[in-house]
């Protein structure tokens, strides 16, 4: 709450011209809105408790890197389109920007967002709630590029390869490897899969994947390959490091676990305020706020419990539904009574599917989308 | 050498009736021909330096277990055949043994055999040379069972499931899982894939997988599922724990590593004598002996180098080629000269493919089939 307030105050002050640029940059530096999870390579999450708008500001948006940010010379840079295509392509940024661009908001959530809540602790970056954000992306649909290249009949998947590469220690990679991820052809052709050079109305920044980043709406963030350099059309399902040893989960086939790449975001809601351990003032109204999202469907309802799951009441969904984005919500807690209170939110899709209450062990260290209780004290 | 000599001596003494059964069992207990790699679950390798026959004795044959040996009541036990079949089956041992049985020698090698030679050391059971052996197996071809059940048109793979189960710590399994492995339908129908209840002319022992064990000729040992209880015919490739997170390697697809299950044994030769660090007497003939094998082809040649790979000379292949088995070989080293000597063997298939000199990092912790130098001292 405090941080949000200060941030708003800062923005108001800055907008009113009451801060010199130097003072403004100092204030921002003092109060970053990102939490460092790994210093190098850079892995920062947004302070989700500051949620106050549908669009997440670029400087707050989470950053998930596997390796050092690659050095790219835009003059040399090309997007190569290869493999099972009629016409292999090598496109400069000028070539891309001559095509018809679109701007649309899309949500990204890291597949490990919420991992800090798992007990016992698991391997991986220990994200709390902020490895998620909604931004406006400007670029062209991947479908437009595939159409230009002419996908051959035998094609089944599209591999997206980034310029970032290195050696992974655990699980061990076979020497240095590039970050790469595949999409089934049918997903790749959907309009929510975009090659973006712009974010929130400005040029995409290097830390978010400039010059070009794939944004795969509806899928966890690992599919949204940054520093994109190659699109490879393949005739067999790709079983790359980042969708087998890493970023995979177990499906059950006749009761037996069968490894599958992580793809669609799962139905989820998160409470931005109160925070874990927050002191909530007794006896006066408190607005519980948060967001809810899902990979392919629409959020139909979010319910709140302040009695450890015994009873649930509907929260108010604010704004309008936007495909492949979150829905913000709020709930008026009329008169909190002193004591320890467990607050929970639970989302339901329009299909009737509700967020699960328990963790599914088959998800390995990913897809943390069960109800996450927030224990607070009212006094 | 010593151990082999003593073992031979013991067998001669026993055959001659010179040992009472009690004395014989004591002598065997004192001089086991297996080396314990993991005590519990039981993981024992054969002392490969004792190689002296085409068939590996049952009590010497390596044992690779992932979990405790399951308790099976043969009266209750059934082999279930399920999934994409016309007629699901539930067969007792009596039912199986009424079918036409076959006896054939087949080689098994653990996919991690030789792991102790890898530097830096890797995770996994640290086998030296003895996680390999050739035995005579009695049972029925898997094809006969599949024919009885009637495989449906959509079937692509056959999953073999064992009764052994538990939780794997690293990489973590999704809770307790059974050992299970799949074969493509075309491999499953080959005559070298056998469901065995007999080994080396006797009933299969519990530690080797009784009552029933799959023997998948030509493939690494992980496919030869022990304590077989279920055959599941599936219409999509199975991505179980034991062929993705475990027992997998990387193939290159357009330069990018793509995870694949370990299947066929790789071309390999091993030197049984001399052993690493052995003192070889100078000036008198020494017989270098060993074995060579390959998954699908025939051994055409084994060459020996005693000068650190500068020159190679043909070893003599003994016996006759037997499909999916090893070929024993020997080489007369006429007059070893004093000094430190590196001995190497290199096998070549009839296709002309030779054993590689270097380790391939894409093989992860498996398929250790490059030339393994044996450093000895002649004095």
PDB file of N, CA and C in Angstrom, chain A residues 83 123 159 161 170 172 174-177 180 230 232 234 237-241 244-245 248 250 252-254 256-259 361-362 364, chain B residues 83 123 159 161 170 172 174-177 180 230 232 234 237-241 244-245 248 250 252-254 256-259 361-362 364:
ATOM      1  N   UNK A  83      13.716 -23.925 -42.646  1.00  0.00           N
ATOM      2  CA  UNK A  83      13.136 -25.255 -42.431  1.00  0.00           C
ATOM      3  C   UNK A  83      12.120 -25.590 -43.499  1.00  0.00           C
ATOM      4  N   UNK A 123      13.663 -26.306  -6.688  1.00  0.00           N
ATOM      5  CA  UNK A 123      14.703 -25.655  -7.467  1.00  0.00           C
ATOM      6  C   UNK A 123      14.070 -24.620  -8.422  1.00  0.00           C
ATOM      7  N   UNK A 159       9.621 -23.582 -34.415  1.00  0.00           N
ATOM      8  CA  UNK A 159      10.578 -23.366 -33.333  1.00  0.00           C
ATOM      9  C   UNK A 159      11.021 -21.903 -33.347  1.00  0.00           C
ATOM     10  N   UNK A 161      13.733 -19.330 -31.914  1.00  0.00           N
ATOM     11  CA  UNK A 161      15.070 -19.376 -31.308  1.00  0.00           C
ATOM     12  C   UNK A 161      15.558 -17.966 -31.001  1.00  0.00           C
ATOM     13  N   UNK A 170      22.150 -27.093 -14.090  1.00  0.00           N
ATOM     14  CA  UNK A 170      21.228 -28.034 -13.454  1.00  0.00           C
ATOM     15  C   UNK A 170      19.802 -27.800 -13.893  1.00  0.00           C
ATOM     16  N   UNK A 172      21.863 -30.431 -16.309  1.00  0.00           N
ATOM     17  CA  UNK A 172      22.946 -30.052 -17.214  1.00  0.00           C
ATOM     18  C   UNK A 172      22.492 -30.012 -18.678  1.00  0.00           C
ATOM     19  N   UNK A 174      23.502 -29.971 -22.751  1.00  0.00           N
ATOM     20  CA  UNK A 174      24.606 -30.571 -23.512  1.00  0.00           C
ATOM     21  C   UNK A 174      25.492 -29.476 -24.083  1.00  0.00           C
ATOM     22  N   UNK A 175      26.317 -28.875 -23.236  1.00  0.00           N
ATOM     23  CA  UNK A 175      27.155 -27.752 -23.665  1.00  0.00           C
ATOM     24  C   UNK A 175      26.326 -26.484 -23.809  1.00  0.00           C
ATOM     25  N   UNK A 176      26.871 -25.466 -24.490  1.00  0.00           N
ATOM     26  CA  UNK A 176      26.131 -24.214 -24.656  1.00  0.00           C
ATOM     27  C   UNK A 176      24.945 -24.402 -25.609  1.00  0.00           C
ATOM     28  N   UNK A 177      23.816 -23.869 -25.208  1.00  0.00           N
ATOM     29  CA  UNK A 177      22.605 -23.986 -26.038  1.00  0.00           C
ATOM     30  C   UNK A 177      21.904 -22.641 -26.096  1.00  0.00           C
ATOM     31  N   UNK A 180      15.289 -21.707 -26.922  1.00  0.00           N
ATOM     32  CA  UNK A 180      14.416 -21.998 -28.059  1.00  0.00           C
ATOM     33  C   UNK A 180      13.183 -22.739 -27.565  1.00  0.00           C
ATOM     34  N   UNK A 230      15.671 -16.580 -35.112  1.00  0.00           N
ATOM     35  CA  UNK A 230      15.372 -17.617 -36.092  1.00  0.00           C
ATOM     36  C   UNK A 230      14.012 -18.234 -35.831  1.00  0.00           C
ATOM     37  N   UNK A 232      12.197 -21.568 -37.094  1.00  0.00           N
ATOM     38  CA  UNK A 232      12.501 -22.809 -37.791  1.00  0.00           C
ATOM     39  C   UNK A 232      11.222 -23.641 -37.877  1.00  0.00           C
ATOM     40  N   UNK A 234       9.478 -27.060 -38.507  1.00  0.00           N
ATOM     41  CA  UNK A 234       9.938 -28.459 -38.417  1.00  0.00           C
ATOM     42  C   UNK A 234       8.800 -29.441 -38.704  1.00  0.00           C
ATOM     43  N   UNK A 237       7.645 -33.058 -33.940  1.00  0.00           N
ATOM     44  CA  UNK A 237       7.601 -32.261 -32.704  1.00  0.00           C
ATOM     45  C   UNK A 237       9.013 -32.060 -32.148  1.00  0.00           C
ATOM     46  N   UNK A 238       9.318 -30.830 -31.804  1.00  0.00           N
ATOM     47  CA  UNK A 238      10.618 -30.463 -31.270  1.00  0.00           C
ATOM     48  C   UNK A 238      10.659 -30.820 -29.789  1.00  0.00           C
ATOM     49  N   UNK A 239      11.777 -31.415 -29.362  1.00  0.00           N
ATOM     50  CA  UNK A 239      11.908 -31.817 -27.947  1.00  0.00           C
ATOM     51  C   UNK A 239      13.117 -31.116 -27.351  1.00  0.00           C
ATOM     52  N   UNK A 240      13.140 -29.795 -27.455  1.00  0.00           N
ATOM     53  CA  UNK A 240      14.272 -29.016 -26.975  1.00  0.00           C
ATOM     54  C   UNK A 240      14.404 -29.020 -25.456  1.00  0.00           C
ATOM     55  N   UNK A 241      15.586 -28.606 -25.015  1.00  0.00           N
ATOM     56  CA  UNK A 241      15.900 -28.545 -23.586  1.00  0.00           C
ATOM     57  C   UNK A 241      14.813 -27.805 -22.799  1.00  0.00           C
ATOM     58  N   UNK A 244      11.480 -29.926 -22.265  1.00  0.00           N
ATOM     59  CA  UNK A 244      11.569 -31.324 -21.796  1.00  0.00           C
ATOM     60  C   UNK A 244      12.181 -31.348 -20.398  1.00  0.00           C
ATOM     61  N   UNK A 245      13.518 -31.175 -20.346  1.00  0.00           N
ATOM     62  CA  UNK A 245      14.146 -31.156 -19.015  1.00  0.00           C
ATOM     63  C   UNK A 245      13.673 -29.939 -18.221  1.00  0.00           C
ATOM     64  N   UNK A 248       8.539 -28.283 -18.327  1.00  0.00           N
ATOM     65  CA  UNK A 248       7.677 -29.409 -18.677  1.00  0.00           C
ATOM     66  C   UNK A 248       6.928 -29.849 -17.428  1.00  0.00           C
ATOM     67  N   UNK A 250       4.015 -33.242 -15.936  1.00  0.00           N
ATOM     68  CA  UNK A 250       3.548 -34.596 -16.209  1.00  0.00           C
ATOM     69  C   UNK A 250       2.034 -34.632 -16.400  1.00  0.00           C
ATOM     70  N   UNK A 252      -1.119 -37.423 -17.087  1.00  0.00           N
ATOM     71  CA  UNK A 252      -1.329 -38.838 -16.767  1.00  0.00           C
ATOM     72  C   UNK A 252      -1.895 -39.564 -17.986  1.00  0.00           C
ATOM     73  N   UNK A 253      -1.234 -40.648 -18.367  1.00  0.00           N
ATOM     74  CA  UNK A 253      -1.688 -41.505 -19.455  1.00  0.00           C
ATOM     75  C   UNK A 253      -1.938 -42.867 -18.832  1.00  0.00           C
ATOM     76  N   UNK A 254      -3.191 -43.247 -18.721  1.00  0.00           N
ATOM     77  CA  UNK A 254      -3.561 -44.498 -18.041  1.00  0.00           C
ATOM     78  C   UNK A 254      -2.872 -44.592 -16.673  1.00  0.00           C
ATOM     79  N   UNK A 256      -0.146 -43.340 -15.694  1.00  0.00           N
ATOM     80  CA  UNK A 256       1.310 -43.181 -15.673  1.00  0.00           C
ATOM     81  C   UNK A 256       1.700 -41.764 -16.095  1.00  0.00           C
ATOM     82  N   UNK A 257       2.670 -41.156 -15.394  1.00  0.00           N
ATOM     83  CA  UNK A 257       3.065 -39.799 -15.762  1.00  0.00           C
ATOM     84  C   UNK A 257       3.782 -39.774 -17.105  1.00  0.00           C
ATOM     85  N   UNK A 258       3.383 -38.859 -17.963  1.00  0.00           N
ATOM     86  CA  UNK A 258       3.950 -38.708 -19.305  1.00  0.00           C
ATOM     87  C   UNK A 258       4.322 -37.231 -19.469  1.00  0.00           C
ATOM     88  N   UNK A 259       5.593 -36.974 -19.744  1.00  0.00           N
ATOM     89  CA  UNK A 259       6.112 -35.602 -19.765  1.00  0.00           C
ATOM     90  C   UNK A 259       5.560 -34.819 -20.957  1.00  0.00           C
ATOM     91  N   UNK A 361       1.058 -32.168  -7.750  1.00  0.00           N
ATOM     92  CA  UNK A 361       2.490 -32.514  -7.761  1.00  0.00           C
ATOM     93  C   UNK A 361       2.996 -32.842  -9.169  1.00  0.00           C
ATOM     94  N   UNK A 362       2.107 -33.184 -10.089  1.00  0.00           N
ATOM     95  CA  UNK A 362       2.519 -33.504 -11.458  1.00  0.00           C
ATOM     96  C   UNK A 362       3.031 -32.270 -12.212  1.00  0.00           C
ATOM     97  N   UNK A 364       5.413 -30.447 -11.404  1.00  0.00           N
ATOM     98  CA  UNK A 364       6.837 -30.257 -11.117  1.00  0.00           C
ATOM     99  C   UNK A 364       7.046 -28.911 -10.410  1.00  0.00           C
TER     100      UNK A 364
ATOM    101  N   UNK B  83      -5.349 -51.375 -23.288  1.00  0.00           N
ATOM    102  CA  UNK B  83      -5.205 -50.203 -24.154  1.00  0.00           C
ATOM    103  C   UNK B  83      -5.813 -50.453 -25.517  1.00  0.00           C
ATOM    104  N   UNK B 123      26.135 -37.684 -12.295  1.00  0.00           N
ATOM    105  CA  UNK B 123      25.159 -38.310 -11.425  1.00  0.00           C
ATOM    106  C   UNK B 123      24.783 -39.696 -11.958  1.00  0.00           C
ATOM    107  N   UNK B 159       3.703 -49.929 -24.108  1.00  0.00           N
ATOM    108  CA  UNK B 159       4.320 -49.575 -22.824  1.00  0.00           C
ATOM    109  C   UNK B 159       4.437 -50.842 -21.973  1.00  0.00           C
ATOM    110  N   UNK B 161       5.171 -52.182 -18.269  1.00  0.00           N
ATOM    111  CA  UNK B 161       5.141 -51.660 -16.892  1.00  0.00           C
ATOM    112  C   UNK B 161       5.518 -52.749 -15.906  1.00  0.00           C
ATOM    113  N   UNK B 170      15.963 -37.532  -7.418  1.00  0.00           N
ATOM    114  CA  UNK B 170      16.706 -36.649  -8.324  1.00  0.00           C
ATOM    115  C   UNK B 170      16.942 -37.295  -9.667  1.00  0.00           C
ATOM    116  N   UNK B 172      13.398 -35.207  -9.493  1.00  0.00           N
ATOM    117  CA  UNK B 172      12.235 -35.618  -8.694  1.00  0.00           C
ATOM    118  C   UNK B 172      11.128 -36.220  -9.566  1.00  0.00           C
ATOM    119  N   UNK B 174       7.109 -37.324  -9.993  1.00  0.00           N
ATOM    120  CA  UNK B 174       5.846 -36.775  -9.458  1.00  0.00           C
ATOM    121  C   UNK B 174       5.204 -37.776  -8.508  1.00  0.00           C
ATOM    122  N   UNK B 175       5.747 -37.894  -7.310  1.00  0.00           N
ATOM    123  CA  UNK B 175       5.254 -38.876  -6.347  1.00  0.00           C
ATOM    124  C   UNK B 175       5.734 -40.265  -6.724  1.00  0.00           C
ATOM    125  N   UNK B 176       5.144 -41.314  -6.110  1.00  0.00           N
ATOM    126  CA  UNK B 176       5.573 -42.687  -6.425  1.00  0.00           C
ATOM    127  C   UNK B 176       5.158 -43.064  -7.839  1.00  0.00           C
ATOM    128  N   UNK B 177       6.081 -43.666  -8.558  1.00  0.00           N
ATOM    129  CA  UNK B 177       5.800 -44.088  -9.937  1.00  0.00           C
ATOM    130  C   UNK B 177       6.321 -45.500 -10.151  1.00  0.00           C
ATOM    131  N   UNK B 180       8.464 -48.059 -15.999  1.00  0.00           N
ATOM    132  CA  UNK B 180       7.740 -48.337 -17.247  1.00  0.00           C
ATOM    133  C   UNK B 180       8.515 -47.761 -18.413  1.00  0.00           C
ATOM    134  N   UNK B 230       2.135 -55.306 -16.710  1.00  0.00           N
ATOM    135  CA  UNK B 230       1.147 -54.731 -17.634  1.00  0.00           C
ATOM    136  C   UNK B 230       1.799 -54.382 -18.958  1.00  0.00           C
ATOM    137  N   UNK B 232       0.694 -52.103 -22.052  1.00  0.00           N
ATOM    138  CA  UNK B 232      -0.312 -51.112 -22.408  1.00  0.00           C
ATOM    139  C   UNK B 232      -0.045 -50.659 -23.838  1.00  0.00           C
ATOM    140  N   UNK B 234      -0.612 -48.070 -26.695  1.00  0.00           N
ATOM    141  CA  UNK B 234      -1.034 -46.653 -26.704  1.00  0.00           C
ATOM    142  C   UNK B 234      -1.031 -46.075 -28.127  1.00  0.00           C
ATOM    143  N   UNK B 237       2.908 -41.475 -28.751  1.00  0.00           N
ATOM    144  CA  UNK B 237       4.190 -41.823 -28.120  1.00  0.00           C
ATOM    145  C   UNK B 237       4.157 -41.526 -26.628  1.00  0.00           C
ATOM    146  N   UNK B 238       4.616 -42.472 -25.853  1.00  0.00           N
ATOM    147  CA  UNK B 238       4.638 -42.358 -24.389  1.00  0.00           C
ATOM    148  C   UNK B 238       5.862 -41.547 -23.981  1.00  0.00           C
ATOM    149  N   UNK B 239       5.662 -40.623 -23.046  1.00  0.00           N
ATOM    150  CA  UNK B 239       6.768 -39.768 -22.598  1.00  0.00           C
ATOM    151  C   UNK B 239       6.963 -39.967 -21.103  1.00  0.00           C
ATOM    152  N   UNK B 240       7.135 -41.220 -20.690  1.00  0.00           N
ATOM    153  CA  UNK B 240       7.261 -41.527 -19.269  1.00  0.00           C
ATOM    154  C   UNK B 240       8.562 -41.023 -18.653  1.00  0.00           C
ATOM    155  N   UNK B 241       8.578 -41.016 -17.343  1.00  0.00           N
ATOM    156  CA  UNK B 241       9.737 -40.543 -16.580  1.00  0.00           C
ATOM    157  C   UNK B 241      11.023 -41.205 -17.039  1.00  0.00           C
ATOM    158  N   UNK B 244      12.395 -39.780 -20.502  1.00  0.00           N
ATOM    159  CA  UNK B 244      12.461 -38.329 -20.720  1.00  0.00           C
ATOM    160  C   UNK B 244      13.456 -37.738 -19.715  1.00  0.00           C
ATOM    161  N   UNK B 245      13.014 -37.577 -18.467  1.00  0.00           N
ATOM    162  CA  UNK B 245      13.933 -37.045 -17.462  1.00  0.00           C
ATOM    163  C   UNK B 245      15.083 -38.010 -17.233  1.00  0.00           C
ATOM    164  N   UNK B 248      17.447 -40.686 -21.294  1.00  0.00           N
ATOM    165  CA  UNK B 248      17.241 -39.944 -22.538  1.00  0.00           C
ATOM    166  C   UNK B 248      18.549 -39.284 -22.929  1.00  0.00           C
ATOM    167  N   UNK B 250      20.338 -36.302 -26.124  1.00  0.00           N
ATOM    168  CA  UNK B 250      19.990 -35.252 -27.062  1.00  0.00           C
ATOM    169  C   UNK B 250      20.421 -35.597 -28.481  1.00  0.00           C
ATOM    170  N   UNK B 252      20.520 -33.918 -32.401  1.00  0.00           N
ATOM    171  CA  UNK B 252      20.581 -32.562 -32.945  1.00  0.00           C
ATOM    172  C   UNK B 252      19.560 -32.403 -34.070  1.00  0.00           C
ATOM    173  N   UNK B 253      18.733 -31.385 -33.967  1.00  0.00           N
ATOM    174  CA  UNK B 253      17.763 -31.039 -35.007  1.00  0.00           C
ATOM    175  C   UNK B 253      18.124 -29.640 -35.464  1.00  0.00           C
ATOM    176  N   UNK B 254      18.640 -29.517 -36.654  1.00  0.00           N
ATOM    177  CA  UNK B 254      19.116 -28.217 -37.151  1.00  0.00           C
ATOM    178  C   UNK B 254      20.031 -27.548 -36.133  1.00  0.00           C
ATOM    179  N   UNK B 256      20.060 -27.781 -32.985  1.00  0.00           N
ATOM    180  CA  UNK B 256      19.523 -27.623 -31.631  1.00  0.00           C
ATOM    181  C   UNK B 256      19.287 -28.973 -30.985  1.00  0.00           C
ATOM    182  N   UNK B 257      19.663 -29.113 -29.702  1.00  0.00           N
ATOM    183  CA  UNK B 257      19.471 -30.405 -29.042  1.00  0.00           C
ATOM    184  C   UNK B 257      17.995 -30.716 -28.818  1.00  0.00           C
ATOM    185  N   UNK B 258      17.595 -31.905 -29.179  1.00  0.00           N
ATOM    186  CA  UNK B 258      16.203 -32.360 -29.051  1.00  0.00           C
ATOM    187  C   UNK B 258      16.220 -33.692 -28.296  1.00  0.00           C
ATOM    188  N   UNK B 259      15.517 -33.739 -27.175  1.00  0.00           N
ATOM    189  CA  UNK B 259      15.572 -34.900 -26.279  1.00  0.00           C
ATOM    190  C   UNK B 259      14.905 -36.129 -26.893  1.00  0.00           C
ATOM    191  N   UNK B 361      29.032 -35.317 -25.720  1.00  0.00           N
ATOM    192  CA  UNK B 361      28.368 -34.691 -24.567  1.00  0.00           C
ATOM    193  C   UNK B 361      26.844 -34.730 -24.685  1.00  0.00           C
ATOM    194  N   UNK B 362      26.316 -34.894 -25.888  1.00  0.00           N
ATOM    195  CA  UNK B 362      24.860 -34.951 -26.072  1.00  0.00           C
ATOM    196  C   UNK B 362      24.250 -36.213 -25.464  1.00  0.00           C
ATOM    197  N   UNK B 364      24.398 -37.122 -22.507  1.00  0.00           N
ATOM    198  CA  UNK B 364      24.099 -36.912 -21.084  1.00  0.00           C
ATOM    199  C   UNK B 364      24.938 -37.881 -20.233  1.00  0.00           C
TER     200      UNK B 364
END
